N, CA, C and O atoms as a printed pandas DataFrame, in Angstrom:
     atom_number atom_name residue_name chain_id  residue_number  x_coord  y_coord  z_coord
0              1         N          MET        A               1  147.652   43.781   42.197
1              2        CA          MET        A               1  148.206   45.553   41.982
2              3         C          MET        A               1  149.176   45.713   43.499
3              4         O          MET        A               1  149.079   45.159   44.594
4              5         N          ARG        A               2  149.940   46.547   43.052
5              6        CA          ARG        A               2  151.470   47.834   44.521
6              7         C          ARG        A               2  150.454   48.671   44.663
7              8         O          ARG        A               2  149.427   48.867   44.014
8              9         N          ALA        A               3  150.993   49.212   45.791
9             10        CA          ALA        A               3  150.243   50.099   46.517
10            11         C          ALA        A               3  150.319   51.751   45.335
11            12         O          ALA        A               3  149.565   52.708   45.160
12            13         N          GLN        A               4  152.098   51.180   44.589
13            14        CA          GLN        A               4  152.610   52.952   43.908
14            15         C          GLN        A               4  151.449   52.045   42.489
15            16         O          GLN        A               4  152.086   51.660   41.508
16            17         N          ASP        A               5  150.549   51.887   42.479
17            18        CA          ASP        A               5  149.490   51.859   40.916
18            19         C          ASP        A               5  148.439   52.302   41.652
19            20         O          ASP        A               5  147.400   52.851   41.287
20            21         N          VAL        A               6  148.818   52.008   42.696
21            22        CA          VAL        A               6  147.158   52.842   42.888
22            23         C          VAL        A               6  147.107   53.888   43.024
23            24         O          VAL        A               6  146.344   54.599   42.370
24            25         N          LEU        A               7  148.364   54.566   44.431
25            26        CA          LEU        A               7  148.793   56.561   44.372
26            27         C          LEU        A               7  150.165   56.481   43.926
27            28         O          LEU        A               7  150.809   56.284   44.956
28            29         N          PRO        A               8  150.662   56.511   43.312
29            30        CA          PRO        A               8  151.887   57.345   42.420
30            31         C          PRO        A               8  152.421   57.732   44.053
31            32         O          PRO        A               8  151.780   58.234   44.976
32            33         N          ASP        A               9  154.506   57.075   43.958
33            34        CA          ASP        A               9  154.856   58.406   45.339
34            35         C          ASP        A               9  154.295   59.691   45.306
35            36         O          ASP        A               9  154.061   60.288   46.357
36            37         N          HIS        A              10  153.976   60.339   43.847
37            38        CA          HIS        A              10  154.286   61.720   43.306
38            39         C          HIS        A              10  152.478   62.635   43.816
39            40         O          HIS        A              10  152.055   63.775   43.623
40            41         N          ARG        A              11  152.011   61.661   44.357
41            42        CA          ARG        A              11  150.451   62.080   44.277
42            43         C          ARG        A              11  149.859   61.379   45.787
43            44         O          ARG        A              11  149.905   60.182   46.071
44            45         N          ASN        A              12  149.091   62.907   46.966
45            46        CA          ASN        A              12  149.257   62.645   48.132
46            47         C          ASN        A              12  148.107   61.832   47.629
47            48         O          ASN        A              12  148.199   60.606   47.691
48            49         N          GLU        A              13  147.099   62.358   47.168
49            50        CA          GLU        A              13  145.354   62.011   46.520
50            51         C          GLU        A              13  144.724   61.574   46.004
51            52         O          GLU        A              13  144.911   62.277   45.011
52            53         N          VAL        A              14  144.007   60.933   45.709
53            54        CA          VAL        A              14  143.205   60.043   44.800
54            55         C          VAL        A              14  141.435   60.273   44.430
55            56         O          VAL        A              14  140.662   59.567   45.078
56            57         N          ARG        A              15  141.148   60.746   43.932
57            58        CA          ARG        A              15  139.418   61.714   43.807
58            59         C          ARG        A              15  138.945   59.598   43.452
59            60         O          ARG        A              15  139.755   58.847   42.909
60            61         N          ILE        A              16  137.478   59.120   43.952
61            62        CA          ILE        A              16  136.941   58.602   43.640
62            63         C          ILE        A              16  135.595   59.027   42.706
63            64         O          ILE        A              16  135.793   60.040   42.035
64            65         N          GLY        A              17  134.859   58.689   42.624
65            66        CA          GLY        A              17  133.894   59.531   42.593
66            67         C          GLY        A              17  133.861   61.826   42.448
67            68         O          GLY        A              17  134.196   62.741   41.696
68            69         N          GLU        A              18  133.027   61.485   44.146
69            70        CA          GLU        A              18  132.924   62.684   44.683
70            71         C          GLU        A              18  133.870   63.098   46.015
71            72         O          GLU        A              18  134.133   64.239   46.395
72            73         N          VAL        A              19  134.285   61.872   46.584
73            74        CA          VAL        A              19  135.460   61.697   47.145
74            75         C          VAL        A              19  136.956   61.323   47.565
75            76         O          VAL        A              19  137.319   60.166   47.358
76            77         N          VAL        A              20  137.876   62.263   48.162
77            78        CA          VAL        A              20  139.366   62.755   47.878
78            79         C          VAL        A              20  139.362   61.447   49.338
79            80         O          VAL        A              20  138.833   61.562   50.444
80            81         N          ALA        A              21  139.817   60.782   49.015
81            82        CA          ALA        A              21  140.911   59.702   49.283
82            83         C          ALA        A              21  142.883   60.087   49.348
83            84         O          ALA        A              21  143.924   60.218   48.704
84            85         N          ARG        A              22  142.239   60.102   50.652
85            86        CA          ARG        A              22  144.205   60.429   50.691
86            87         C          ARG        A              22  145.052   59.828   51.445
87            88         O          ARG        A              22  144.646   59.296   52.478
88            89         N          LYS        A              23  146.307   59.788   51.118
89            90        CA          LYS        A              23  147.286   58.386   51.399
90            91         C          LYS        A              23  147.559   58.716   53.112
91            92         O          LYS        A              23  147.819   59.853   53.506
92            93         N          GLY        A              24  147.462   57.656   53.926
93            94        CA          GLY        A              24  147.703   57.099   55.034
94            95         C          GLY        A              24  146.243   56.587   55.736
95            96         O          GLY        A              24  145.992   56.154   56.861
96            97         N          SER        A              25  145.048   56.945   54.043
97            98        CA          SER        A              25  143.788   56.702   55.511
98            99         C          SER        A              25  142.945   56.140   55.665
99           100         O          SER        A              25  141.734   56.274   55.844
100          101         N          VAL        A              26  144.180   54.918   55.531
101          102        CA          VAL        A              26  143.584   53.140   55.893
102          103         C          VAL        A              26  144.409   53.269   56.881
103          104         O          VAL        A              26  143.850   53.319   57.976
104          105         N          ALA        A              27  145.757   53.356   56.892
105          106        CA          ALA        A              27  146.301   53.125   58.848
106          107         C          ALA        A              27  145.614   54.317   59.097
107          108         O          ALA        A              27  144.456   53.936   59.274
108          109         N          ALA        A              28  145.631   55.191   59.183
109          110        CA          ALA        A              28  144.371   56.141   60.060
110          111         C          ALA        A              28  143.525   55.519   60.379
111          112         O          ALA        A              28  143.576   55.607   61.606
112          113         N          PHE        A              29  142.220   54.524   59.984
113          114        CA          PHE        A              29  141.871   54.295   60.201
114          115         C          PHE        A              29  141.638   53.016   61.453
115          116         O          PHE        A              29  140.932   52.891   62.453
116          117         N          LEU        A              30  142.767   52.119   60.673
117          118        CA          LEU        A              30  143.302   51.264   62.031
118          119         C          LEU        A              30  144.015   51.806   63.049
119          120         O          LEU        A              30  144.050   51.134   64.080
120          121         N          ALA        A              31  144.951   53.485   63.030
121          122        CA          ALA        A              31  144.886   53.192   64.347
122          123         C          ALA        A              31  144.252   53.718   65.653
123          124         O          ALA        A              31  144.451   53.558   66.857
124          125         N          ASN        A              32  143.276   54.521   64.763
125          126        CA          ASN        A              32  141.536   55.074   65.418
126          127         C          ASN        A              32  140.579   53.654   65.872
127          128         O          ASN        A              32  139.557   53.766   66.549
128          129         N          ALA        A              33  141.029   52.519   65.445
129          130        CA          ALA        A              33  140.144   51.451   65.082
130          131         C          ALA        A              33  140.686   50.678   66.253
131          132         O          ALA        A              33  140.164   49.608   66.565
132          133         N          ARG        A              34  141.873   51.250   67.021
133          134        CA          ARG        A              34  142.265   50.861   67.807
134          135         C          ARG        A              34  141.627   51.110   68.740
135          136         O          ARG        A              34  140.788   50.358   69.236
136          137         N          VAL        A              35  141.926   52.206   69.126
137          138        CA          VAL        A              35  141.548   52.807   70.073
138          139         C          VAL        A              35  140.351   53.013   70.301
139          140         O          VAL        A              35  139.961   52.972   71.468
140          141         N          LEU        A              36  139.356   53.321   69.128
141          142        CA          LEU        A              36  137.598   52.823   70.054
142          143         C          LEU        A              36  137.538   50.846   69.658
143          144         O          LEU        A              36  136.496   50.284   69.323
144          145         N          ALA        A              37  138.499   50.335   69.768
145          146        CA          ALA        A              37  137.921   48.686   70.473
146          147         C          ALA        A              37  138.867   49.327   71.496
147          148         O          ALA        A              37  138.852   50.503   71.134
148          149         N          ASP        A              38  139.712   49.252   72.600
149          150        CA          ASP        A              38  140.561   49.517   73.781
150          151         C          ASP        A              38  138.992   50.040   74.822
151          152         O          ASP        A              38  138.804   51.194   75.208
152          153         N          PRO        A              39  138.371   49.263   74.999
153          154        CA          PRO        A              39  137.851   49.608   77.440
154          155         C          PRO        A              39  138.728   50.427   77.736
155          156         O          PRO        A              39  138.012   51.425   77.647
156          157         N          ALA        A              40  140.080   50.974   78.127
157          158        CA          ALA        A              40  140.355   51.852   78.889
158          159         C          ALA        A              40  140.828   52.588   78.204
159          160         O          ALA        A              40  141.531   53.373   78.840
160          161         N          ALA        A              41  140.814   52.865   76.627
161          162        CA          ALA        A              41  140.619   54.120   75.859
162          163         C          ALA        A              41  140.473   54.930   76.745
163          164         O          ALA        A              41  139.382   54.805   77.303
164          165         N          PRO        A              42  141.516   56.255   77.392
165          166        CA          PRO        A              42  140.840   57.326   77.919
166          167         C          PRO        A              42  139.328   58.401   77.211
167          168         O          PRO        A              42  138.986   58.338   76.030
168          169         N          ALA        A              43  138.957   58.888   77.779
169          170        CA          ALA        A              43  137.154   58.888   77.195
170          171         C          ALA        A              43  138.053   60.318   75.639
171          172         O          ALA        A              43  137.789   60.196   74.442
172          173         N          GLN        A              44  139.033   61.469   76.217
173          174        CA          GLN        A              44  139.237   62.000   75.888
174          175         C          GLN        A              44  140.089   61.452   73.824
175          176         O          GLN        A              44  140.134   62.183   72.834
176          177         N          ALA        A              45  140.340   60.702   73.894
177          178        CA          ALA        A              45  141.498   59.865   72.729
178          179         C          ALA        A              45  140.490   59.279   72.333
179          180         O          ALA        A              45  140.812   59.503   71.166
180          181         N          ARG        A              46  139.267   58.557   72.191
181          182        CA          ARG        A              46  137.912   58.010   72.146
182          183         C          ARG        A              46  137.079   59.072   71.555
183          184         O          ARG        A              46  136.269   58.647   70.731
184          185         N          ALA        A              47  137.069   60.099   71.722
185          186        CA          ALA        A              47  136.280   61.068   71.392
186          187         C          ALA        A              47  137.294   61.470   70.164
187          188         O          ALA        A              47  136.841   61.461   69.019
188          189         N          GLN        A              48  138.419   61.758   70.358
189          190        CA          GLN        A              48  138.711   62.455   68.657
190          191         C          GLN        A              48  138.864   61.099   67.779
191          192         O          GLN        A              48  138.213   60.841   66.766
192          193         N          ALA        A              49  140.392   59.855   68.701
193          194        CA          ALA        A              49  139.407   59.170   67.849
194          195         C          ALA        A              49  137.649   58.795   66.857
195          196         O          ALA        A              49  137.584   58.117   65.832
196          197         N          GLU        A              50  136.535   59.419   67.512
197          198        CA          GLU        A              50  135.283   58.736   67.228
198          199         C          GLU        A              50  135.342   60.168   65.392
199          200         O          GLU        A              50  135.167   60.057   64.179
200          201         N          ARG        A              51  135.675   61.229   66.334
201          202        CA          ARG        A              51  135.534   62.963   64.567
202          203         C          ARG        A              51  136.470   62.220   63.557
203          204         O          ARG        A              51  136.174   62.085   62.370
204          205         N          ASP        A              52  137.768   61.689   64.189
205          206        CA          ASP        A              52  138.936   62.137   62.225
206          207         C          ASP        A              52  138.285   60.103   62.429
207          208         O          ASP        A              52  139.128   59.402   61.870
208          209         N          THR        A              53  137.485   59.492   62.847
209          210        CA          THR        A              53  136.946   58.036   61.869
210          211         C          THR        A              53  135.841   58.335   60.476
211          212         O          THR        A              53  135.568   57.807   59.397
212          213         N          ARG        A              54  135.392   59.656   61.375
213          214        CA          ARG        A              54  133.989   59.802   61.057
214          215         C          ARG        A              54  134.181   60.566   59.450
215          216         O          ARG        A              54  133.615   60.363   58.375
216          217         N          GLU        A              55  135.511   61.746   59.985
217          218        CA          GLU        A              55  136.180   62.203   58.468
218          219         C          GLU        A              55  136.805   61.579   57.717
219          220         O          GLU        A              55  137.198   62.134   56.691
220          221         N          LEU        A              56  137.129   60.144   57.976
221          222        CA          LEU        A              56  137.254   58.714   57.042
222          223         C          LEU        A              56  136.565   58.232   56.531
223          224         O          LEU        A              56  136.464   58.254   55.305
224          225         N          LEU        A              57  135.969   57.727   57.174
225          226        CA          LEU        A              57  134.628   56.765   56.722
226          227         C          LEU        A              57  134.064   57.358   54.591
227          228         O          LEU        A              57  134.034   56.575   53.641
228          229         N          PRO        A              58  133.780   58.659   54.549
229          230        CA          PRO        A              58  133.230   58.449   53.085
230          231         C          PRO        A              58  134.567   58.333   52.085
231          232         O          PRO        A              58  134.565   58.319   50.854
232          233         N          ALA        A              59  135.504   58.269   52.834
233          234        CA          ALA        A              59  136.930   57.798   51.814
234          235         C          ALA        A              59  136.786   55.456   51.846
235          236         O          ALA        A              59  136.683   54.518   51.056
236          237         N          LEU        A              60  136.854   55.638   52.856
237          238        CA          LEU        A              60  137.844   54.493   53.856
238          239         C          LEU        A              60  136.129   53.974   52.337
239          240         O          LEU        A              60  136.429   53.529   51.230
240          241         N          ARG        A              61  135.050   54.136   52.634
241          242        CA          ARG        A              61  133.374   53.286   51.912
242          243         C          ARG        A              61  133.978   53.492   50.642
243          244         O          ARG        A              61  134.172   52.408   50.090
244          245         N          ALA        A              62  134.437   54.693   49.809
245          246        CA          ALA        A              62  134.249   54.316   48.497
246          247         C          ALA        A              62  135.876   53.920   47.602
247          248         O          ALA        A              62  136.305   54.003   46.451
248          249         N          LEU        A              63  136.400   53.443   49.024
249          250        CA          LEU        A              63  137.803   52.785   48.339
250          251         C          LEU        A              63  137.337   50.932   48.614
251          252         O          LEU        A              63  138.127   50.124   48.125
252          253         N          GLY        A              64  136.101   50.365   49.366
253          254        CA          GLY        A              64  136.048   50.062   49.511
254          255         C          GLY        A              64  136.539   49.144   50.488
255          256         O          GLY        A              64  136.709   47.949   50.243
256          257         N          LEU        A              65  136.695   49.510   51.240
257          258        CA          LEU        A              65  137.321   48.474   53.028
258          259         C          LEU        A              65  136.206   48.151   53.332
259          260         O          LEU        A              65  136.046   46.971   53.647
260          261         N          PHE        A              66  135.252   48.899   53.346
261          262        CA          PHE        A              66  134.774   47.474   54.639
262          263         C          PHE        A              66  133.578   46.199   54.264
263          264         O          PHE        A              66  132.938   45.478   55.029
264          265         N          GLU        A              67  133.603   46.309   52.137
265          266        CA          GLU        A              67  133.605   45.624   50.851
266          267         C          GLU        A              67  133.738   44.084   51.347
267          268         O          GLU        A              67  133.080   43.045   51.305
268          269         N          VAL        A              68  135.231   44.651   51.939
269          270        CA          VAL        A              68  136.556   42.622   52.031
270          271         C          VAL        A              68  136.600   42.822   53.042
271          272         O          VAL        A              68  136.873   41.782   53.643
272          273         N          MET        A              69  136.378   44.345   54.237
273          274        CA          MET        A              69  137.140   43.550   55.611
274          275         C          MET        A              69  136.057   44.726   56.860
275          276         O          MET        A              69  135.797   45.917   57.029
276          277         N          GLU        A              70  135.705   43.150   57.549
277          278        CA          GLU        A              70  135.229   44.366   58.423
278          279         C          GLU        A              70  135.646   43.832   59.269
279          280         O          GLU        A              70  136.492   42.967   59.039
280          281         N          PRO        A              71  135.216   44.125   60.702
281          282        CA          PRO        A              71  136.167   44.463   62.241
282          283         C          PRO        A              71  135.841   43.880   62.692
283          284         O          PRO        A              71  134.633   43.643   62.717
284          285         N          ARG        A              72  137.225   42.904   63.729
285          286        CA          ARG        A              72  136.417   41.720   64.765
286          287         C          ARG        A              72  135.425   42.258   65.591
287          288         O          ARG        A              72  134.374   41.679   65.865
288          289         N          ASP        A              73  135.904   43.847   66.162
289          290        CA          ASP        A              73  135.701   43.604   67.696
290          291         C          ASP        A              73  133.777   44.140   67.159
291          292         O          ASP        A              73  133.833   45.008   66.288
292          293         N          PRO        A              74  132.783   43.883   67.416
293          294        CA          PRO        A              74  131.687   43.831   67.381
294          295         C          PRO        A              74  131.181   45.039   67.984
295          296         O          PRO        A              74  129.985   45.155   67.719
296          297         N          GLN        A              75  131.566   45.860   68.598
297          298        CA          GLN        A              75  131.353   47.042   69.777
298          299         C          GLN        A              75  131.580   48.119   68.315
299          300         O          GLN        A              75  130.747   48.954   67.964
300          301         N          LEU        A              76  133.165   47.799   67.468
301          302        CA          LEU        A              76  132.793   49.342   66.636
302          303         C          LEU        A              76  132.933   48.946   65.415
303          304         O          LEU        A              76  133.854   49.276   64.668
304          305         N          ARG        A              77  131.509   47.805   65.005
305          306        CA          ARG        A              77  130.911   47.527   64.580
306          307         C          ARG        A              77  129.966   48.505   64.304
307          308         O          ARG        A              77  129.549   49.247   63.415
308          309         N          VAL        A              78  129.748   48.035   65.962
309          310        CA          VAL        A              78  127.786   48.743   65.699
310          311         C          VAL        A              78  128.283   50.116   65.526
311          312         O          VAL        A              78  127.673   50.950   64.858
312          313         N          TRP        A              79  129.231   50.314   66.042
313          314        CA          TRP        A              79  129.314   51.965   65.929
314          315         C          TRP        A              79  129.558   52.531   64.628
315          316         O          TRP        A              79  129.249   53.710   64.455
316          317         N          LEU        A              80  130.183   51.714   63.471
317          318        CA          LEU        A              80  130.230   52.825   62.808
318          319         C          LEU        A              80  128.919   51.857   60.968
319          320         O          LEU        A              80  128.919   52.236   59.797
320          321         N          ASP        A              81  128.335   51.011   61.425
321          322        CA          ASP        A              81  127.336   50.653   61.314
322          323         C          ASP        A              81  126.406   51.951   61.422
323          324         O          ASP        A              81  125.686   52.639   60.697
324          325         N          ALA        A              82  126.694   51.907   62.301
325          326        CA          ALA        A              82  125.760   53.344   63.523
326          327         C          ALA        A              82  126.230   55.186   62.567
327          328         O          ALA        A              82  125.395   56.082   62.693
328          329         N          GLN        A              83  127.119   55.388   61.997
329          330        CA          GLN        A              83  127.214   55.914   60.889
330          331         C          GLN        A              83  126.894   56.608   59.923
331          332         O          GLN        A              83  126.780   56.058   58.827
332          333         N          PRO        A              84  126.718   57.666   60.026
333          334        CA          PRO        A              84  125.958   58.390   58.818
334          335         C          PRO        A              84  126.914   58.117   57.286
335          336         O          PRO        A              84  126.517   58.586   56.219
């Protein structure tokens, strides 16, 4: 399967049940995860990454991301598991 088979170029989002996953959701999560896993990240950047990641979690879960991948960083895994 190719990316365009899941989300064609002319579409910016896909509905999975009641959840909308936007194009770029996984890439945004990866960028936020890097901040959350960085012990030297400034508090303000970390807080923003936490907010942004919380907003992304329903879409990432609907996509099944965490069913096939697990973050390597143990603290990030604990934080993700603690999110509703």
